[in-house]
PDB file of C-alpha atoms and ligand atoms in Angstrom:
ATOM      1  CA  MET A 128      66.519   1.000 -18.421  1.00 47.00           C
ATOM      2  CA  SER A 129      63.950  -1.416 -17.079  1.00 60.00           C
ATOM      3  CA  ASP A 130      60.938   0.133 -15.424  1.00 85.00           C
ATOM      4  CA  GLU A 131      60.357  -2.533 -12.825  1.00 93.00           C
ATOM      5  CA  LEU A 132      60.335  -1.832  -9.112  1.00 96.00           C
ATOM      6  CA  THR A 133      63.581  -3.148  -7.653  1.00 97.00           C
ATOM      7  CA  LEU A 134      63.440  -1.503  -4.220  1.00 98.00           C
ATOM      8  CA  SER A 135      61.807  -3.173  -1.247  1.00 98.00           C
ATOM      9  CA  ARG A 136      59.252  -1.189   0.731  1.00 98.00           C
ATOM     10  CA  GLU A 137      61.915  -0.733   3.454  1.00 98.00           C
ATOM     11  CA  ASP A 138      64.365   0.716   0.929  1.00 98.00           C
ATOM     12  CA  VAL A 139      61.706   3.100  -0.426  1.00 98.00           C
ATOM     13  CA  VAL A 140      61.043   4.409   3.093  1.00 98.00           C
ATOM     14  CA  ARG A 141      64.773   4.637   3.833  1.00 98.00           C
ATOM     15  CA  LEU A 142      65.496   6.615   0.661  1.00 98.00           C
ATOM     16  CA  CYS A 143      62.486   8.845   1.247  1.00 98.00           C
ATOM     17  CA  GLU A 144      63.768   9.662   4.734  1.00 98.00           C
ATOM     18  CA  ARG A 145      67.178  10.410   3.281  1.00 98.00           C
ATOM     19  CA  VAL A 146      65.735  12.844   0.708  1.00 98.00           C
ATOM     20  CA  GLU A 147      63.397  14.429   3.253  1.00 98.00           C
ATOM     21  CA  GLY A 148      66.299  14.879   5.703  1.00 98.00           C
ATOM     22  CA  ALA A 149      68.484  16.510   3.035  1.00 98.00           C
ATOM     23  CA  GLN A 150      65.604  18.831   2.254  1.00 98.00           C
ATOM     24  CA  SER A 151      64.815  19.835   5.815  1.00 97.00           C
ATOM     25  CA  ARG A 152      68.480  20.257   6.802  1.00 98.00           C
ATOM     26  CA  ALA A 153      69.407  21.880   3.458  1.00 98.00           C
ATOM     27  CA  GLN A 154      72.354  19.510   3.221  1.00 98.00           C
ATOM     28  CA  ALA A 155      73.371  17.772   0.020  1.00 98.00           C
ATOM     29  CA  ILE A 156      73.533  13.974  -0.174  1.00 98.00           C
ATOM     30  CA  PRO A 157      75.106  11.658  -2.775  1.00 98.00           C
ATOM     31  CA  LYS A 158      72.745  10.661  -5.567  1.00 98.00           C
ATOM     32  CA  LEU A 159      70.714   7.604  -4.600  1.00 98.00           C
ATOM     33  CA  THR A 160      71.994   5.444  -7.455  1.00 98.00           C
ATOM     34  CA  ASP A 161      75.506   5.528  -5.921  1.00 97.00           C
ATOM     35  CA  GLU A 162      74.171   3.094  -3.326  1.00 97.00           C
ATOM     36  CA  TYR A 163      71.382   1.557  -5.443  1.00 97.00           C
ATOM     37  CA  PRO A 164      72.829   1.393  -8.983  1.00 97.00           C
ATOM     38  CA  ARG A 165      69.945  -0.763 -10.213  1.00 97.00           C
ATOM     39  CA  MET A 166      67.329   1.810  -9.203  1.00 97.00           C
ATOM     40  CA  THR A 167      64.753   2.392 -11.952  1.00 98.00           C
ATOM     41  CA  VAL A 168      62.362   5.199 -12.858  1.00 97.00           C
ATOM     42  CA  ALA A 169      59.577   3.198 -11.155  1.00 98.00           C
ATOM     43  CA  ASP A 170      61.678   3.098  -7.975  1.00 98.00           C
ATOM     44  CA  GLY A 171      62.181   6.871  -8.243  1.00 98.00           C
ATOM     45  CA  TYR A 172      58.419   7.449  -8.385  1.00 98.00           C
ATOM     46  CA  ALA A 173      57.866   5.041  -5.468  1.00 98.00           C
ATOM     47  CA  VAL A 174      60.169   7.217  -3.339  1.00 98.00           C
ATOM     48  CA  GLN A 175      58.512  10.425  -4.618  1.00 98.00           C
ATOM     49  CA  ASN A 176      55.046   9.023  -3.809  1.00 98.00           C
ATOM     50  CA  GLU A 177      56.177   8.231  -0.285  1.00 98.00           C
ATOM     51  CA  LEU A 178      57.502  11.798   0.068  1.00 98.00           C
ATOM     52  CA  ARG A 179      54.148  13.170  -1.156  1.00 98.00           C
ATOM     53  CA  ARG A 180      52.274  10.939   1.286  1.00 98.00           C
ATOM     54  CA  ARG A 181      54.401  12.226   4.171  1.00 98.00           C
ATOM     55  CA  PHE A 182      54.122  15.898   3.215  1.00 98.00           C
ATOM     56  CA  VAL A 183      50.338  15.592   3.007  1.00 98.00           C
ATOM     57  CA  ALA A 184      50.242  13.711   6.338  1.00 98.00           C
ATOM     58  CA  GLN A 185      52.253  16.614   7.837  1.00 97.00           C
ATOM     59  CA  GLY A 186      49.541  19.047   6.714  1.00 98.00           C
ATOM     60  CA  GLN A 187      50.892  20.318   3.396  1.00 98.00           C
ATOM     61  CA  ARG A 188      48.261  20.732   0.704  1.00 98.00           C
ATOM     62  CA  LEU A 189      48.864  19.385  -2.776  1.00 98.00           C
ATOM     63  CA  VAL A 190      48.252  22.280  -5.193  1.00 98.00           C
ATOM     64  CA  GLY A 191      49.548  20.874  -8.433  1.00 98.00           C
ATOM     65  CA  TRP A 192      52.344  19.279 -10.387  1.00 98.00           C
ATOM     66  CA  LYS A 193      55.341  20.179 -12.490  1.00 98.00           C
ATOM     67  CA  ALA A 194      56.956  18.685 -15.537  1.00 98.00           C
ATOM     68  CA  GLY A 195      60.750  18.819 -15.597  1.00 98.00           C
ATOM     69  CA  LEU A 196      63.502  18.306 -18.146  1.00 97.00           C
ATOM     70  CA  THR A 197      61.087  19.120 -20.964  1.00 97.00           C
ATOM     71  CA  SER A 198      63.346  21.448 -22.982  1.00 97.00           C
ATOM     72  CA  LYS A 199      66.626  20.683 -24.795  1.00 96.00           C
ATOM     73  CA  ALA A 200      68.281  23.499 -22.810  1.00 96.00           C
ATOM     74  CA  LYS A 201      67.378  21.783 -19.534  1.00 97.00           C
ATOM     75  CA  MET A 202      68.198  18.275 -20.765  1.00 96.00           C
ATOM     76  CA  ARG A 203      71.612  19.444 -21.960  1.00 95.00           C
ATOM     77  CA  GLN A 204      72.297  21.332 -18.740  1.00 96.00           C
ATOM     78  CA  MET A 205      71.427  18.343 -16.538  1.00 97.00           C
ATOM     79  CA  GLY A 206      72.639  15.514 -18.787  1.00 96.00           C
ATOM     80  CA  VAL A 207      69.258  13.741 -18.637  1.00 96.00           C
ATOM     81  CA  ASP A 208      67.172  13.296 -21.786  1.00 94.00           C
ATOM     82  CA  VAL A 209      63.842  12.012 -20.435  1.00 96.00           C
ATOM     83  CA  PRO A 210      61.307  14.319 -18.746  1.00 97.00           C
ATOM     84  CA  SER A 211      60.143  13.744 -15.192  1.00 98.00           C
ATOM     85  CA  ILE A 212      57.348  15.041 -12.991  1.00 98.00           C
ATOM     86  CA  GLY A 213      57.104  16.285  -9.415  1.00 98.00           C
ATOM     87  CA  PHE A 214      54.359  17.427  -7.065  1.00 98.00           C
ATOM     88  CA  LEU A 215      53.790  20.951  -5.712  1.00 98.00           C
ATOM     89  CA  THR A 216      52.410  21.867  -2.281  1.00 98.00           C
ATOM     90  CA  ASP A 217      51.212  25.118  -0.744  1.00 98.00           C
ATOM     91  CA  ARG A 218      54.418  25.262   1.326  1.00 98.00           C
ATOM     92  CA  MET A 219      56.478  25.735  -1.857  1.00 98.00           C
ATOM     93  CA  ALA A 220      54.399  28.686  -3.121  1.00 98.00           C
ATOM     94  CA  CYS A 221      55.893  32.190  -2.826  1.00 98.00           C
ATOM     95  CA  PRO A 222      54.097  35.445  -3.660  1.00 98.00           C
ATOM     96  CA  GLU A 223      55.058  37.465  -6.727  1.00 97.00           C
ATOM     97  CA  SER A 224      57.730  40.139  -6.025  1.00 97.00           C
ATOM     98  CA  SER A 225      58.533  38.625  -2.634  1.00 97.00           C
ATOM     99  CA  ALA A 226      61.828  38.068  -0.876  1.00 98.00           C
ATOM    100  CA  ILE A 227      62.753  34.397  -0.841  1.00 98.00           C
ATOM    101  CA  SER A 228      65.187  33.224   1.814  1.00 98.00           C
ATOM    102  CA  VAL A 229      67.860  30.857   0.557  1.00 98.00           C
ATOM    103  CA  SER A 230      68.651  29.657   4.073  1.00 97.00           C
ATOM    104  CA  GLY A 231      66.498  26.549   3.665  1.00 96.00           C
ATOM    105  CA  LEU A 232      67.972  25.767   0.245  1.00 98.00           C
ATOM    106  CA  ILE A 233      71.240  24.110  -0.835  1.00 98.00           C
ATOM    107  CA  HIS A 234      72.081  25.533  -4.271  1.00 98.00           C
ATOM    108  CA  PRO A 235      68.947  27.187  -5.704  1.00 98.00           C
ATOM    109  CA  ARG A 236      68.443  27.880  -9.404  1.00 98.00           C
ATOM    110  CA  VAL A 237      65.621  29.746 -11.159  1.00 98.00           C
ATOM    111  CA  GLU A 238      63.692  28.626 -14.236  1.00 98.00           C
ATOM    112  CA  CYS A 239      60.976  30.365 -16.275  1.00 98.00           C
ATOM    113  CA  GLU A 240      57.956  28.284 -17.194  1.00 98.00           C
ATOM    114  CA  VAL A 241      54.443  28.535 -18.590  1.00 98.00           C
ATOM    115  CA  ALA A 242      51.940  27.419 -15.930  1.00 98.00           C
ATOM    116  CA  PHE A 243      48.487  25.979 -16.621  1.00 98.00           C
ATOM    117  CA  VAL A 244      45.472  26.108 -14.320  1.00 98.00           C
ATOM    118  CA  THR A 245      42.964  23.391 -15.135  1.00 98.00           C
ATOM    119  CA  ARG A 246      39.193  23.467 -14.821  1.00 98.00           C
ATOM    120  CA  GLU A 247      38.436  19.829 -15.643  1.00 98.00           C
ATOM    121  CA  THR A 248      39.947  16.567 -14.508  1.00 98.00           C
ATOM    122  CA  LEU A 249      42.576  15.198 -16.891  1.00 98.00           C
ATOM    123  CA  ARG A 250      43.189  11.463 -17.138  1.00 98.00           C
ATOM    124  CA  GLY A 251      45.690   9.356 -19.047  1.00 98.00           C
ATOM    125  CA  PRO A 252      46.841   7.228 -20.687  1.00 98.00           C
ATOM    126  CA  GLY A 253      46.475   8.748 -24.122  1.00 98.00           C
ATOM    127  CA  CYS A 254      46.047  12.343 -22.904  1.00 98.00           C
ATOM    128  CA  THR A 255      46.985  14.778 -25.713  1.00 98.00           C
ATOM    129  CA  ALA A 256      47.954  18.444 -25.877  1.00 98.00           C
ATOM    130  CA  GLN A 257      44.478  19.053 -27.331  1.00 98.00           C
ATOM    131  CA  ASP A 258      42.879  17.468 -24.259  1.00 98.00           C
ATOM    132  CA  VAL A 259      45.037  19.675 -22.042  1.00 98.00           C
ATOM    133  CA  LEU A 260      44.069  22.870 -23.858  1.00 98.00           C
ATOM    134  CA  ALA A 261      40.380  21.937 -23.683  1.00 98.00           C
ATOM    135  CA  ALA A 262      40.628  21.346 -19.919  1.00 98.00           C
ATOM    136  CA  THR A 263      42.680  24.491 -19.182  1.00 98.00           C
ATOM    137  CA  ASP A 264      41.063  27.481 -17.539  1.00 98.00           C
ATOM    138  CA  HIS A 265      43.992  29.844 -18.053  1.00 98.00           C
ATOM    139  CA  VAL A 266      47.763  30.040 -18.300  1.00 98.00           C
ATOM    140  CA  LEU A 267      50.132  32.329 -16.438  1.00 98.00           C
ATOM    141  CA  PRO A 268      53.867  32.919 -16.272  1.00 98.00           C
ATOM    142  CA  ALA A 269      55.763  31.233 -13.468  1.00 98.00           C
ATOM    143  CA  ALA A 270      59.238  30.944 -12.057  1.00 98.00           C
ATOM    144  CA  GLU A 271      60.407  27.786 -10.397  1.00 98.00           C
ATOM    145  CA  ILE A 272      63.188  27.763  -7.828  1.00 98.00           C
ATOM    146  CA  ILE A 273      64.672  24.293  -8.054  1.00 98.00           C
ATOM    147  CA  ASP A 274      67.125  22.895  -5.539  1.00 98.00           C
ATOM    148  CA  SER A 275      68.530  19.440  -6.077  1.00 98.00           C
ATOM    149  CA  ARG A 276      69.232  17.662  -2.840  1.00 98.00           C
ATOM    150  CA  PHE A 277      72.172  15.940  -4.584  1.00 98.00           C
ATOM    151  CA  ALA A 278      75.779  17.060  -4.264  1.00 98.00           C
ATOM    152  CA  GLY A 279      76.990  19.267  -7.099  1.00 98.00           C
ATOM    153  CA  PHE A 280      73.418  19.391  -8.551  1.00 98.00           C
ATOM    154  CA  LYS A 281      74.383  16.123 -10.283  1.00 97.00           C
ATOM    155  CA  PHE A 282      71.955  13.271 -10.691  1.00 97.00           C
ATOM    156  CA  ASP A 283      70.441  10.710 -13.008  1.00 97.00           C
ATOM    157  CA  LEU A 284      66.778  10.142 -13.828  1.00 97.00           C
ATOM    158  CA  PRO A 285      65.817   7.723 -10.993  1.00 98.00           C
ATOM    159  CA  SER A 286      67.565   9.902  -8.385  1.00 98.00           C
ATOM    160  CA  VAL A 287      66.036  13.206  -9.528  1.00 98.00           C
ATOM    161  CA  ILE A 288      62.555  11.660  -9.618  1.00 98.00           C
ATOM    162  CA  ALA A 289      62.997  10.362  -6.060  1.00 98.00           C
ATOM    163  CA  ASP A 290      63.977  13.933  -5.109  1.00 98.00           C
ATOM    164  CA  ASN A 291      60.611  15.223  -6.418  1.00 98.00           C
ATOM    165  CA  SER A 292      62.356  16.531  -9.535  1.00 98.00           C
ATOM    166  CA  SER A 293      64.256  19.132  -7.458  1.00 98.00           C
ATOM    167  CA  SER A 294      61.038  20.992  -6.519  1.00 98.00           C
ATOM    168  CA  ALA A 295      61.639  23.627  -3.857  1.00 98.00           C
ATOM    169  CA  ARG A 296      59.715  26.903  -4.417  1.00 98.00           C
ATOM    170  CA  PHE A 297      57.594  28.442  -7.139  1.00 98.00           C
ATOM    171  CA  VAL A 298      56.153  31.845  -7.971  1.00 98.00           C
ATOM    172  CA  GLY A 299      53.200  32.529 -10.241  1.00 97.00           C
ATOM    173  CA  GLY A 300      52.583  36.030 -11.494  1.00 94.00           C
ATOM    174  CA  GLY A 301      52.125  38.237 -14.492  1.00 95.00           C
ATOM    175  CA  ARG A 302      48.849  38.152 -16.367  1.00 97.00           C
ATOM    176  CA  ALA A 303      46.508  35.195 -16.508  1.00 97.00           C
ATOM    177  CA  ARG A 304      45.376  34.580 -20.106  1.00 98.00           C
ATOM    178  CA  TYR A 305      42.942  32.240 -21.853  1.00 98.00           C
ATOM    179  CA  VAL A 306      44.691  29.760 -24.113  1.00 97.00           C
ATOM    180  CA  GLU A 307      42.449  30.553 -27.079  1.00 96.00           C
ATOM    181  CA  ASP A 308      43.796  34.122 -27.097  1.00 96.00           C
ATOM    182  CA  LEU A 309      47.453  33.082 -27.434  1.00 96.00           C
ATOM    183  CA  ASP A 310      49.791  31.093 -29.617  1.00 97.00           C
ATOM    184  CA  LEU A 311      51.390  29.093 -26.839  1.00 97.00           C
ATOM    185  CA  ARG A 312      54.201  27.863 -29.108  1.00 96.00           C
ATOM    186  CA  THR A 313      55.743  31.198 -29.942  1.00 97.00           C
ATOM    187  CA  LEU A 314      55.844  33.141 -26.678  1.00 98.00           C
ATOM    188  CA  GLY A 315      59.228  34.728 -26.175  1.00 98.00           C
ATOM    189  CA  VAL A 316      60.797  34.742 -22.711  1.00 98.00           C
ATOM    190  CA  VAL A 317      63.741  36.597 -21.215  1.00 98.00           C
ATOM    191  CA  LEU A 318      65.276  35.629 -17.869  1.00 98.00           C
ATOM    192  CA  GLU A 319      67.215  38.402 -16.108  1.00 98.00           C
ATOM    193  CA  LYS A 320      69.357  38.357 -12.977  1.00 98.00           C
ATOM    194  CA  ASN A 321      70.354  41.731 -11.524  1.00 98.00           C
ATOM    195  CA  GLY A 322      69.419  43.393 -14.811  1.00 97.00           C
ATOM    196  CA  GLU A 323      71.571  41.096 -16.940  1.00 98.00           C
ATOM    197  CA  ILE A 324      69.911  38.821 -19.484  1.00 98.00           C
ATOM    198  CA  LEU A 325      71.032  35.272 -18.740  1.00 98.00           C
ATOM    199  CA  GLY A 326      68.413  33.244 -20.576  1.00 97.00           C
ATOM    200  CA  LEU A 327      66.398  33.697 -23.752  1.00 97.00           C
ATOM    201  CA  GLY A 328      63.921  31.374 -25.347  1.00 98.00           C
ATOM    202  CA  ALA A 329      60.508  30.665 -26.785  1.00 98.00           C
ATOM    203  CA  SER A 330      57.788  28.469 -25.354  1.00 98.00           C
ATOM    204  CA  ALA A 331      58.082  25.914 -28.180  1.00 97.00           C
ATOM    205  CA  ALA A 332      61.389  24.896 -26.560  1.00 97.00           C
ATOM    206  CA  VAL A 333      59.181  22.824 -24.226  1.00 97.00           C
ATOM    207  CA  LEU A 334      58.407  19.682 -26.246  1.00 97.00           C
ATOM    208  CA  GLY A 335      57.284  21.802 -29.226  1.00 97.00           C
ATOM    209  CA  HIS A 336      54.340  23.165 -27.210  1.00 98.00           C
ATOM    210  CA  PRO A 337      54.045  23.466 -23.411  1.00 98.00           C
ATOM    211  CA  ALA A 338      50.658  21.690 -23.462  1.00 98.00           C
ATOM    212  CA  GLU A 339      52.570  18.601 -24.681  1.00 97.00           C
ATOM    213  CA  ALA A 340      54.490  18.638 -21.395  1.00 98.00           C
ATOM    214  CA  VAL A 341      51.239  18.731 -19.416  1.00 98.00           C
ATOM    215  CA  ALA A 342      49.861  15.834 -21.487  1.00 98.00           C
ATOM    216  CA  MET A 343      53.033  13.882 -20.795  1.00 98.00           C
ATOM    217  CA  LEU A 344      52.641  14.640 -17.088  1.00 98.00           C
ATOM    218  CA  VAL A 345      49.035  13.391 -17.108  1.00 98.00           C
ATOM    219  CA  ASN A 346      50.170  10.179 -18.830  1.00 98.00           C
ATOM    220  CA  ILE A 347      52.931   9.630 -16.264  1.00 98.00           C
ATOM    221  CA  LEU A 348      50.349  10.220 -13.502  1.00 98.00           C
ATOM    222  CA  ALA A 349      48.132   7.571 -15.103  1.00 97.00           C
ATOM    223  CA  GLY A 350      51.035   5.141 -14.792  1.00 96.00           C
ATOM    224  CA  LEU A 351      51.063   5.954 -11.064  1.00 96.00           C
ATOM    225  CA  GLY A 352      47.320   5.298 -10.882  1.00 96.00           C
ATOM    226  CA  GLU A 353      46.431   8.984 -10.537  1.00 97.00           C
ATOM    227  CA  SER A 354      44.603  11.685 -12.456  1.00 98.00           C
ATOM    228  CA  LEU A 355      45.100  15.452 -12.496  1.00 98.00           C
ATOM    229  CA  PRO A 356      42.234  17.078 -10.578  1.00 98.00           C
ATOM    230  CA  ALA A 357      40.396  20.186 -11.813  1.00 98.00           C
ATOM    231  CA  GLY A 358      41.896  23.318 -10.300  1.00 98.00           C
ATOM    232  CA  SER A 359      45.475  22.055 -10.486  1.00 98.00           C
ATOM    233  CA  PHE A 360      48.395  24.437 -11.009  1.00 98.00           C
ATOM    234  CA  VAL A 361      50.795  22.779 -13.446  1.00 98.00           C
ATOM    235  CA  MET A 362      54.214  24.054 -14.491  1.00 98.00           C
ATOM    236  CA  SER A 363      55.301  22.807 -17.904  1.00 98.00           C
ATOM    237  CA  GLY A 364      59.090  22.959 -17.465  1.00 98.00           C
ATOM    238  CA  GLY A 365      61.953  25.416 -17.803  1.00 98.00           C
ATOM    239  CA  ILE A 366      62.233  27.009 -21.242  1.00 98.00           C
ATOM    240  CA  THR A 367      65.871  28.077 -20.829  1.00 98.00           C
ATOM    241  CA  GLU A 368      68.697  26.786 -18.656  1.00 97.00           C
ATOM    242  CA  ALA A 369      68.192  27.307 -14.933  1.00 98.00           C
ATOM    243  CA  ILE A 370      70.275  30.132 -13.433  1.00 98.00           C
ATOM    244  CA  PRO A 371      71.993  29.881 -10.026  1.00 98.00           C
ATOM    245  CA  VAL A 372      70.934  32.474  -7.441  1.00 98.00           C
ATOM    246  CA  GLY A 373      72.147  33.598  -4.031  1.00 98.00           C
ATOM    247  CA  PRO A 374      71.420  36.236  -1.388  1.00 98.00           C
ATOM    248  CA  GLY A 375      71.153  39.726  -2.899  1.00 98.00           C
ATOM    249  CA  ASP A 376      70.087  38.560  -6.361  1.00 98.00           C
ATOM    250  CA  SER A 377      66.985  39.908  -8.081  1.00 98.00           C
ATOM    251  CA  VAL A 378      65.402  37.872 -10.842  1.00 98.00           C
ATOM    252  CA  VAL A 379      62.778  38.846 -13.413  1.00 98.00           C
ATOM    253  CA  ALA A 380      61.285  36.478 -15.974  1.00 98.00           C
ATOM    254  CA  ARG A 381      59.610  38.482 -18.750  1.00 98.00           C
ATOM    255  CA  PHE A 382      57.103  36.673 -20.928  1.00 98.00           C
ATOM    256  CA  GLN A 383      55.658  37.972 -24.170  1.00 98.00           C
ATOM    257  CA  GLU A 384      51.857  38.373 -23.771  1.00 97.00           C
ATOM    258  CA  LEU A 385      51.917  37.119 -20.155  1.00 98.00           C
ATOM    259  CA  GLY A 386      53.740  39.875 -18.281  1.00 98.00           C
ATOM    260  CA  SER A 387      56.548  39.195 -15.845  1.00 98.00           C
ATOM    261  CA  VAL A 388      57.349  37.373 -12.621  1.00 98.00           C
ATOM    262  CA  SER A 389      59.916  38.748 -10.228  1.00 98.00           C
ATOM    263  CA  MET A 390      61.509  37.800  -6.934  1.00 98.00           C
ATOM    264  CA  ARG A 391      64.577  38.589  -4.885  1.00 98.00           C
ATOM    265  CA  PHE A 392      66.716  36.379  -2.723  1.00 98.00           C
ATOM    266  CA  THR A 393      67.859  36.995   0.837  1.00 98.00           C
ATOM    267  CA  GLU A 394      70.041  35.144   3.377  1.00 97.00           C
TER     268      GLU A 394
HETATM  269  C1  LIG B 106      65.264  18.779 -12.437  1.00 72.61           C
HETATM  270  C2  LIG B 106      64.016  19.577 -12.491  1.00 72.61           C
HETATM  271  C3  LIG B 106      63.840  20.206 -13.838  1.00 72.61           C
HETATM  272  C4  LIG B 106      62.494  21.794 -15.255  1.00 72.61           C
HETATM  273  O1  LIG B 106      61.683  22.724 -15.315  1.00 72.61           O
HETATM  274  O2  LIG B 106      63.081  21.361 -16.245  1.00 72.61           O
HETATM  275  C5  LIG B 106      62.746  21.199 -13.926  1.00 72.61           C
HETATM  276  C6  LIG B 106      66.477  19.664 -12.317  1.00 72.61           C
HETATM  277  O3  LIG B 106      66.930  20.220 -13.314  1.00 72.61           O
HETATM  278  O4  LIG B 106      67.012  19.762 -11.200  1.00 72.61           O
HETATM  279  O5  LIG B 106      62.081  21.566 -12.988  1.00 72.61           O
HETATM  280 MG1  LIG B 107      61.013  23.415 -13.469  1.00 72.61          MG
END
């Protein structure tokens, strides 16, 4: 796939409004490539950047970023084999153990991820996992509630990027730990819904080491002309498949060494 911009500025704004509308009305739309089959990854990020610009203009605060489609389990589940990134704002943050309403969501799914909190600016290109670890203040366990704005949760890479990589809500919790006290490749994780284990994995499922996913994110940001500021909250991507949730469901993600993150879902 070529990585040239093919969309005009008008098309970028139009597609951004379409994604934003689907998000605010919690109504699915066809994937964007149905109408724009030549859309590229660069076009996807142009739409995502416009969405970020609007959210910030509306008063949302950018708190960090997420890497997506960074594990084989996720790539297989979604039929996309290249990772993507998305931005996170304060409006998407939910407290640990809280009740999350699904009324503003279309078809939510939960993922368990290792989150990094940085204490130094990270800049690509050429950012490595080593650079990420050196710039990390601590890691903590997180759950991401994704919600594709596309019908049937079906998309391709340019469409999902335009849709901010399905970002909807996120929950950080458990125990914050320093990276030098852990082996971040071998942390086991168990994802439970209503007491039933639905996902099992180890952190190495994310590109061999979750810090690799953060490095990749920083390098993608560099391509967008941006760096990752100190104090960013960065999710490295779902370790297992994402699990669908609805009203009445309780979810716990248990992480070896990092404690657990829980939440329940209401109407
Ligand atoms: C895209 C977002 C993927 C992850 O952690 O892999 C993601 C999706 O699957 O809808 O957030
Ligand atoms: Mg995720």
